[in-house]
XYZ file of C-alpha atoms in Angstrom:
461
model
C 23.287 -8.681 32.814
C 21.293 -7.573 35.726
C 19.397 -4.468 35.618
C 20.462 -1.839 38.348
C 17.837 -0.563 40.131
C 18.178 3.249 40.525
C 17.316 4.082 44.058
C 15.968 7.695 45.023
C 17.546 9.247 47.562
C 15.916 12.593 48.290
C 15.538 12.288 52.062
C 18.953 11.321 52.037
C 21.067 13.610 50.040
C 20.238 16.738 51.881
C 22.459 19.820 51.250
C 22.061 22.697 53.801
C 23.111 26.278 53.369
C 23.754 26.315 49.839
C 22.003 25.167 46.728
C 23.322 21.796 45.779
C 26.503 20.987 43.877
C 25.620 17.483 43.194
C 22.515 15.944 41.797
C 20.927 13.045 43.559
C 23.099 10.060 43.662
C 22.871 7.123 41.605
C 23.389 3.846 43.063
C 25.616 0.783 42.050
C 26.129 -2.468 44.090
C 29.486 -3.884 44.864
C 30.570 -7.616 45.947
C 32.229 -6.111 49.226
C 32.510 -2.843 51.406
C 35.351 -0.825 49.538
C 38.442 0.407 51.105
C 40.361 2.178 48.404
C 38.378 3.782 45.359
C 40.013 4.828 42.246
C 38.247 6.240 39.516
C 40.324 6.131 35.988
C 39.678 4.465 32.291
C 40.754 1.152 33.097
C 39.705 -0.154 29.191
C 40.886 2.970 26.867
C 37.209 3.629 25.785
C 37.960 7.213 26.623
C 34.921 6.828 29.825
C 35.746 6.955 33.512
C 35.796 3.453 35.306
C 35.286 2.894 39.033
C 38.221 0.841 40.361
C 37.538 -0.752 43.673
C 40.132 -2.590 46.284
C 38.264 -4.812 49.154
C 39.540 -5.380 52.305
C 43.021 -7.048 52.906
C 41.594 -10.717 53.053
C 39.708 -10.817 50.128
C 41.424 -12.290 47.192
C 39.872 -9.925 44.067
C 39.246 -6.650 43.081
C 36.172 -5.201 41.368
C 35.797 -2.497 38.660
C 32.531 -0.649 37.542
C 32.914 0.107 33.345
C 31.520 3.442 32.652
C 29.627 4.467 29.916
C 30.309 8.362 29.976
C 27.137 9.732 31.534
C 27.838 8.703 34.875
C 26.104 5.467 34.818
C 28.137 2.233 35.479
C 27.496 -1.778 34.417
C 27.324 -4.256 36.549
C 30.638 -5.189 38.601
C 33.612 -7.426 37.033
C 36.373 -8.748 39.449
C 39.606 -9.915 38.793
C 41.689 -12.247 41.231
C 44.480 -11.029 43.098
C 46.799 -12.461 46.411
C 45.227 -11.569 49.629
C 47.131 -8.570 51.556
C 47.367 -6.632 48.626
C 45.264 -3.340 49.123
C 46.807 0.067 48.315
C 46.999 0.624 44.660
C 47.773 3.029 41.858
C 46.993 2.830 38.131
C 48.483 4.517 35.258
C 50.610 3.236 31.936
C 53.900 1.607 32.934
C 55.003 0.550 29.712
C 53.784 3.285 27.071
C 51.196 1.463 24.906
C 48.250 3.782 25.798
C 46.581 1.319 28.527
C 46.587 1.992 32.196
C 48.414 -0.446 34.318
C 48.436 -1.169 38.057
C 50.701 -1.611 41.103
C 49.347 -3.052 44.817
C 51.335 -3.154 47.822
C 50.934 -5.599 50.225
C 52.035 -4.730 53.788
C 52.835 -8.258 54.930
C 54.465 -9.530 51.790
C 57.131 -5.962 52.070
C 56.648 -4.942 48.485
C 54.420 -4.520 45.541
C 53.527 -6.465 42.516
C 52.973 -4.625 39.039
C 50.016 -5.719 36.507
C 50.292 -4.976 33.036
C 47.383 -4.585 31.254
C 46.093 -6.251 28.043
C 43.451 -4.969 25.814
C 40.447 -6.728 26.974
C 41.176 -4.948 30.513
C 42.706 -7.595 32.246
C 45.967 -8.275 33.555
C 48.706 -10.468 33.233
C 50.098 -12.069 36.107
C 52.208 -9.475 38.989
C 55.816 -9.280 38.617
C 56.827 -8.802 42.343
C 59.265 -5.995 43.811
C 60.737 -6.423 46.635
C 60.630 -3.313 49.181
C 62.367 -4.026 52.070
C 59.766 -4.076 55.234
C 55.668 -4.165 55.115
C 54.547 -1.929 51.869
C 52.037 0.900 52.646
C 51.161 3.880 50.342
C 51.900 3.422 46.826
C 52.011 6.345 43.551
C 52.944 6.047 40.078
C 54.534 9.420 38.921
C 57.118 10.927 36.730
C 59.482 11.668 39.629
C 62.529 12.601 37.417
C 60.762 14.033 34.741
C 62.333 11.985 31.860
C 59.024 11.201 30.506
C 58.623 8.082 31.824
C 56.441 6.636 34.680
C 58.167 5.949 38.154
C 57.022 3.799 41.434
C 56.994 5.354 44.985
C 56.607 3.247 48.019
C 56.511 4.300 51.400
C 57.506 1.370 54.022
C 56.948 1.212 57.833
C 55.614 -0.600 60.640
C 56.552 -3.231 63.382
C 58.864 -0.446 64.440
C 60.631 0.363 61.594
C 60.633 4.057 60.365
C 59.120 5.360 57.505
C 61.365 5.020 53.914
C 60.596 6.491 50.941
C 61.591 3.867 48.006
C 62.064 5.108 44.397
C 61.790 2.610 41.494
C 62.758 4.098 38.151
C 60.680 3.007 34.948
C 62.330 2.551 31.801
C 59.158 1.962 29.990
C 58.959 -0.973 29.133
C 57.242 -2.072 32.540
C 59.929 -3.074 34.392
C 61.840 -1.158 37.108
C 65.587 -0.575 38.504
C 66.667 -1.366 41.682
C 65.209 0.568 44.466
C 66.346 3.620 46.123
C 65.816 4.188 49.519
C 65.297 7.241 51.225
C 64.927 6.780 55.783
C 63.281 8.849 57.986
C 62.722 9.484 61.517
C 59.246 9.597 61.053
C 56.588 6.363 61.518
C 53.273 5.435 60.712
C 52.365 7.136 57.545
C 49.106 8.129 56.315
C 49.310 9.539 53.008
C 52.006 11.163 50.828
C 51.796 14.421 48.030
C 54.094 14.905 44.975
C 54.580 18.533 44.711
C 57.676 20.819 44.053
C 58.044 22.351 47.398
C 61.031 24.853 47.378
C 60.044 25.506 43.319
C 63.283 24.537 42.094
C 61.553 22.227 39.266
C 62.413 18.961 40.941
C 59.396 17.147 42.379
C 59.473 16.695 46.049
C 57.416 14.125 48.245
C 55.589 14.890 51.232
C 54.156 12.603 53.695
C 52.064 13.188 56.147
C 51.865 10.734 59.247
C 49.959 9.647 62.215
C 51.913 11.835 64.866
C 52.514 15.946 65.110
C 55.262 15.609 62.017
C 55.306 15.833 58.188
C 58.422 14.642 56.437
C 59.368 16.617 52.875
C 61.629 14.603 50.985
C 63.536 16.969 48.855
C 64.831 16.061 45.397
C 68.580 16.723 44.930
C 69.986 17.332 41.488
C 71.580 13.951 41.806
C 67.816 12.450 41.957
C 68.326 11.622 45.411
C 66.326 12.853 48.543
C 66.688 14.591 51.671
C 64.219 14.094 54.257
C 63.458 17.005 56.416
C 60.776 17.484 59.591
C 57.963 20.006 59.975
C 56.105 19.652 63.208
C 52.223 20.168 63.078
C 51.957 20.896 67.056
C 49.465 17.909 67.457
C 48.246 15.036 65.404
C 46.853 16.587 62.172
C 45.081 15.040 58.552
C 46.501 16.859 56.130
C 46.608 17.346 52.563
C 48.924 19.416 50.121
C 47.270 21.859 47.281
C 47.522 24.667 46.394
C 44.755 27.478 47.883
C 45.658 30.287 46.602
C 46.510 29.913 42.598
C 50.525 30.842 43.091
C 51.268 27.819 42.102
C 52.918 27.026 45.633
C 52.022 23.989 47.805
C 50.161 25.082 50.426
C 49.119 22.561 53.592
C 45.678 22.243 54.983
C 45.670 20.596 58.320
C 42.726 19.220 60.298
C 43.004 18.946 64.188
C 40.692 17.125 66.290
C 40.453 18.228 70.166
C 40.016 14.287 71.532
C 37.804 16.012 74.337
C 34.590 15.269 72.772
C 33.357 18.574 72.644
C 31.115 20.267 69.703
C 33.193 22.446 67.960
C 36.423 21.950 68.730
C 38.101 20.963 65.515
C 39.904 23.131 63.608
C 41.742 23.588 60.071
C 44.787 24.963 59.727
C 46.091 26.650 56.403
C 49.807 26.954 56.160
C 50.555 29.045 52.857
C 53.718 27.716 51.158
C 56.824 29.843 50.693
C 59.070 30.526 47.662
C 61.634 27.905 49.660
C 61.050 25.095 51.718
C 59.171 27.212 54.358
C 55.183 27.647 54.915
C 53.685 30.932 56.469
C 51.907 31.809 59.466
C 48.753 29.327 59.823
C 44.910 30.504 58.980
C 42.649 28.799 61.529
C 39.079 28.186 60.920
C 36.564 26.496 63.852
C 33.936 24.732 62.440
C 30.811 23.938 65.221
C 29.500 20.800 63.836
C 32.385 18.816 62.015
C 34.715 16.157 63.515
C 36.871 15.807 60.545
C 38.229 12.619 59.147
C 38.991 11.927 55.308
C 39.448 15.253 53.470
C 40.200 15.880 49.451
C 40.956 19.061 47.531
C 39.789 20.085 44.535
C 38.180 22.841 43.162
C 34.633 21.672 42.916
C 32.202 24.177 42.170
C 34.253 25.379 38.809
C 35.573 28.600 40.480
C 39.089 28.636 40.156
C 39.718 28.377 43.870
C 40.266 25.173 45.788
C 37.441 23.337 47.706
C 37.598 20.871 50.660
C 35.611 17.516 50.801
C 35.582 16.396 54.089
C 34.194 12.936 56.042
C 32.652 13.568 59.075
C 33.430 10.922 62.223
C 31.241 10.669 65.367
C 32.286 11.676 69.046
C 34.149 8.362 69.196
C 36.079 8.874 65.772
C 34.204 6.144 63.679
C 33.317 6.921 59.956
C 29.363 8.206 59.580
C 27.112 8.693 56.330
C 28.091 12.903 56.674
C 30.614 14.466 53.806
C 30.688 18.179 54.037
C 31.581 20.636 51.072
C 33.662 23.477 52.203
C 33.621 26.263 49.350
C 37.543 27.959 49.105
C 37.683 31.646 48.817
C 41.129 31.615 47.108
C 43.042 33.193 49.695
C 43.285 30.131 52.245
C 40.197 31.077 53.773
C 36.799 29.036 53.216
C 32.911 29.574 53.063
C 30.467 28.440 55.725
C 30.028 24.059 55.012
C 27.264 22.675 52.825
C 26.550 18.997 54.281
C 25.721 15.901 52.386
C 23.816 13.150 54.268
C 23.999 9.584 52.535
C 22.171 6.506 52.847
C 24.696 4.887 55.000
C 28.266 5.112 56.500
C 30.896 6.356 54.357
C 34.250 4.332 53.837
C 36.149 6.425 51.376
C 35.115 8.935 48.392
C 37.002 9.941 45.472
C 36.550 12.641 42.644
C 36.955 12.637 38.688
C 34.556 13.403 36.106
C 32.583 10.585 35.008
C 30.029 12.274 32.743
C 32.725 14.041 30.432
C 31.278 17.297 31.086
C 34.864 18.419 32.583
C 33.358 19.229 35.896
C 34.644 16.849 39.078
C 31.840 14.469 40.652
C 31.868 12.506 44.145
C 31.995 8.982 43.929
C 31.395 7.539 47.613
C 32.124 3.883 48.956
C 29.414 3.024 51.342
C 29.170 0.142 54.426
C 25.729 -1.423 52.461
C 28.253 -2.891 49.963
C 27.244 0.084 47.404
C 28.989 3.267 45.453
C 26.994 6.294 45.159
C 27.606 8.564 42.165
C 27.377 12.161 42.435
C 26.904 14.137 39.204
C 28.596 17.836 39.555
C 25.706 20.720 38.706
C 28.944 22.976 38.032
C 27.459 25.835 40.299
C 26.755 26.766 43.658
C 24.821 29.664 44.942
C 24.245 31.795 48.166
C 26.679 30.581 50.068
C 27.076 32.441 53.566
C 30.450 33.250 54.407
C 32.487 31.975 56.692
C 31.055 31.976 60.784
C 34.362 30.979 62.359
C 35.446 32.764 65.439
C 38.131 35.403 65.075
C 38.694 36.479 67.940
C 41.812 34.987 68.221
C 43.959 36.805 66.218
C 47.897 36.617 65.815
C 50.869 38.456 63.595
C 53.775 37.411 64.098
C 56.567 40.080 62.460
C 59.198 40.642 60.966
C 59.215 36.801 59.245
C 62.229 35.790 58.291
C 63.620 37.473 61.611
C 66.866 38.103 62.800
C 67.770 39.981 66.008
C 64.047 40.134 67.782
C 60.495 38.863 66.753
C 57.095 40.481 67.860
C 54.394 38.598 68.759
C 50.749 40.586 68.857
C 47.502 39.035 69.610
C 45.074 39.981 72.133
C 44.730 40.269 76.351
C 45.164 37.120 78.176
C 47.254 35.310 75.322
C 49.987 32.777 76.320
C 52.676 31.398 73.782
C 55.478 28.776 72.985
C 58.532 29.061 70.532
C 59.394 25.763 69.546
C 62.423 24.939 66.992
C 61.467 22.091 64.568
C 64.206 19.795 66.684
C 61.774 20.417 69.526
C 63.772 22.437 71.561
C 61.691 25.361 73.654
C 62.982 28.601 72.660
C 60.432 31.079 75.024
C 57.441 30.607 76.229
C 54.956 32.918 78.901
C 52.140 35.038 79.032
C 51.231 38.250 77.701
C 48.942 40.898 76.947
C 48.485 42.505 73.575
C 52.083 42.421 72.315
C 55.642 40.847 73.130
C 58.833 41.678 71.877
C 61.402 38.591 71.920
C 65.493 38.511 71.391
C 66.469 36.237 68.793
C 70.430 37.172 68.519
C 71.158 33.645 69.792
C 69.040 31.959 68.174
C 70.098 29.287 65.311
C 69.015 30.470 61.957
C 66.370 27.980 60.938
C 62.909 27.111 61.047
C 60.489 27.545 64.203
C 56.744 27.015 65.316
C 55.051 29.774 67.410
C 52.084 28.527 69.307
C 49.584 31.198 70.920
C 46.618 30.183 72.827
C 43.682 32.201 74.735
C 39.999 31.474 75.642
C 38.856 31.945 72.159
C 41.048 29.781 70.431
C 44.816 28.749 69.544
C 47.132 29.415 66.519
C 50.275 27.925 65.105
C 52.728 30.094 62.959
C 55.701 28.988 61.107
C 58.605 31.563 62.253
C 61.691 31.711 60.222
C 65.140 32.945 61.768
C 67.594 33.967 59.309
C 70.724 36.207 60.373
């Protein structure tokens, strides 16, 4: 067994604006550059391990066995077919061991690998999904106590389709149930009860200015509805204000290479299918890439971890920690600079102290593990420019809606179908008649010299 070399990264792990949340990282070598990382207990020893999937042309995957205190043994590898990359881990046959599913883009489906007692897997069983396999997730979607498999397919001109494979608790799955959409090119998907009806829904983010929300029906089927984001956004679904309603965090890039033009827009979830008006925050130093949402500093509020991109939208060696206030707003970011480009990152408690730690996969074929120290102090307040303020009321509206802002504002109101209902310029306030508008979901976009905002509006008569 080779001895791992602990690399001191005092010069690399720098935290600005706040007392560090994370310790200096421990560095562990990998055989390749990980493109997908999961943190799970693979060998059923109650200690977290790091699982790494490599680029699609690599015919094996690797894992680092954890010893429970944040240290990991030398990588162990297991074979797989090439072109299988996106994966998830959970117990599929109720034997207490975590099994694996891996999707394949070119083979148009996924394989199920059942674990044995040695943390190795039986040969994979293939399930056909129809077209190119993309993101995949294990979850109990129908709340029957048995894990099911959800997979998205899209590509080669095909729209996004959600496929549900119901589990029977033995590691086998029934025939797929497929639910199409009008969208294309998925980025990620999340399982949450959006309309608080007790049924899990599926929220799909895309590479375009739309989000698809598959609402589960009482009979277990799904119906997709569409939420426009105004422009391309990287999105995560989380609860920002501790009200048990899913909220949306959308990050927008300017595409004009101007420093300080990227922004985050928060849409607070309503009691039903709606989202509230957006709360915009502009960050001077961040070009936003990957985002994760989790309470990192143990204060009960959801925070963000953000991967920073360069001016040409390439990944960099920098992450940002953005502490949440518990109301949809955030404190000023803290920067974490690593020794090489960050390809992906994940969080989980790897040392048993109930605090989520940070695991980052780096371009130099290493994995950096940052242990969470559990406290951040002296964080300056949010420096965002609040000069672009907009209020839309009443909301929901019936016969009239009022938009309040400042001087020199422009506005546009669109139905979710894309139809423009009203638009123009105003100073301070404008009143718009909505008597002839159909009931439904609308977006109010406002712009001024100091910023822009998008607000969700409901018309209900």
